[in-house]
Short mmCIF file of C-alpha atoms in Angstrom, two decimals:
data_model
loop_
_atom_site.label_atom_id
_atom_site.label_comp_id
_atom_site.label_asym_id
_atom_site.label_seq_id
_atom_site.Cartn_x
_atom_site.Cartn_y
_atom_site.Cartn_z
CA UNK A 1 150.45 -48.44 -96.01
CA UNK A 2 147.69 -46.66 -97.94
CA UNK A 3 149.94 -43.65 -98.57
CA UNK A 4 152.71 -45.89 -99.93
CA UNK A 5 150.21 -47.50 -102.32
CA UNK A 6 149.11 -44.03 -103.47
CA UNK A 7 152.75 -43.08 -104.06
CA UNK A 8 153.31 -46.23 -106.08
CA UNK A 9 150.17 -45.49 -108.09
CA UNK A 10 151.32 -41.94 -108.89
CA UNK A 11 154.73 -43.20 -110.02
CA UNK A 12 153.10 -45.91 -112.11
CA UNK A 13 151.18 -43.69 -114.55
CA UNK A 14 153.82 -43.89 -117.34
CA UNK A 15 154.26 -47.58 -116.57
CA UNK A 16 150.51 -48.15 -116.94
CA UNK A 17 150.63 -46.56 -120.40
CA UNK A 18 153.57 -48.78 -121.38
CA UNK A 19 151.79 -51.90 -120.16
CA UNK A 20 148.62 -50.91 -122.01
CA UNK A 21 150.74 -50.54 -125.13
CA UNK A 22 152.21 -54.01 -124.68
CA UNK A 23 148.72 -55.45 -124.27
CA UNK A 24 147.61 -53.63 -127.42
CA UNK A 25 150.43 -55.28 -129.39
CA UNK A 26 149.16 -58.72 -128.41
CA UNK A 27 145.50 -57.79 -128.85
CA UNK A 28 145.77 -56.86 -132.52
CA UNK A 29 146.28 -53.15 -131.93
CA UNK A 30 143.15 -52.71 -129.85
CA UNK A 31 143.19 -49.55 -127.75
CA UNK A 32 143.73 -50.51 -124.12
CA UNK A 33 142.92 -48.26 -121.15
CA UNK A 34 144.31 -48.44 -117.61
CA UNK A 35 141.24 -50.13 -116.15
CA UNK A 36 140.36 -52.45 -119.04
CA UNK A 37 139.85 -56.04 -117.94
CA UNK A 38 142.13 -58.41 -119.85
CA UNK A 39 139.53 -61.06 -120.63
CA UNK A 40 136.76 -58.57 -121.39
CA UNK A 41 138.83 -56.94 -124.14
CA UNK A 42 139.64 -60.20 -125.88
CA UNK A 43 142.54 -61.64 -123.90
CA UNK A 44 142.96 -65.38 -123.45
CA UNK A 45 145.35 -67.66 -121.58
CA UNK A 46 147.85 -67.97 -124.46
CA UNK A 47 148.03 -64.21 -124.94
CA UNK A 48 148.36 -63.79 -121.17
CA UNK A 49 151.42 -66.05 -121.07
CA UNK A 50 153.02 -64.15 -123.95
CA UNK A 51 152.36 -60.83 -122.21
CA UNK A 52 153.84 -62.17 -118.96
CA UNK A 53 157.01 -63.16 -120.82
CA UNK A 54 157.28 -59.69 -122.37
CA UNK A 55 156.70 -57.98 -119.02
CA UNK A 56 159.40 -60.10 -117.41
CA UNK A 57 161.87 -59.29 -120.21
CA UNK A 58 161.02 -55.60 -120.20
CA UNK A 59 160.79 -54.86 -116.48
CA UNK A 60 162.81 -57.63 -114.85
CA UNK A 61 159.94 -58.61 -112.57
CA UNK A 62 158.47 -62.09 -112.79
CA UNK A 63 154.71 -62.19 -112.19
CA UNK A 64 152.86 -65.43 -111.69
CA UNK A 65 150.04 -66.45 -114.01
CA UNK A 66 147.75 -66.34 -110.98
CA UNK A 67 148.76 -62.76 -110.13
CA UNK A 68 148.26 -61.69 -113.74
CA UNK A 69 144.78 -63.19 -113.97
CA UNK A 70 143.73 -61.78 -110.60
CA UNK A 71 145.04 -58.30 -111.40
CA UNK A 72 143.37 -58.20 -114.85
CA UNK A 73 144.07 -54.51 -115.66
CA UNK A 74 147.16 -52.61 -116.79
CA UNK A 75 146.88 -50.37 -113.71
CA UNK A 76 146.94 -53.30 -111.30
CA UNK A 77 149.73 -55.03 -113.22
CA UNK A 78 151.77 -51.81 -112.95
CA UNK A 79 151.27 -51.83 -109.18
CA UNK A 80 152.51 -55.43 -109.00
CA UNK A 81 155.57 -54.56 -111.09
CA UNK A 82 156.35 -51.56 -108.87
CA UNK A 83 155.98 -53.70 -105.75
CA UNK A 84 158.26 -56.31 -107.32
CA UNK A 85 160.87 -53.67 -108.12
CA UNK A 86 160.71 -52.36 -104.55
CA UNK A 87 161.54 -55.84 -103.23
CA UNK A 88 164.75 -56.14 -105.25
#
């Protein structure tokens, strides 16, 4: 299991950058890094919902609000998207 998570993480690097870019759009152009915590960099619940909608449209994976808030970083969101893609 750990090796499959590592493989997903390695494949997710470009995805993490894309997700960070999406977050930056909604956070007034702020630079967003892979491990930045959503709420610590200025995110709020309304912005979170808008980002979730964009992620769903862009990647075809529906994440719950709960999952988004628990994940909190672009890197973890990328892992959830990759896991969601693997299930379909």
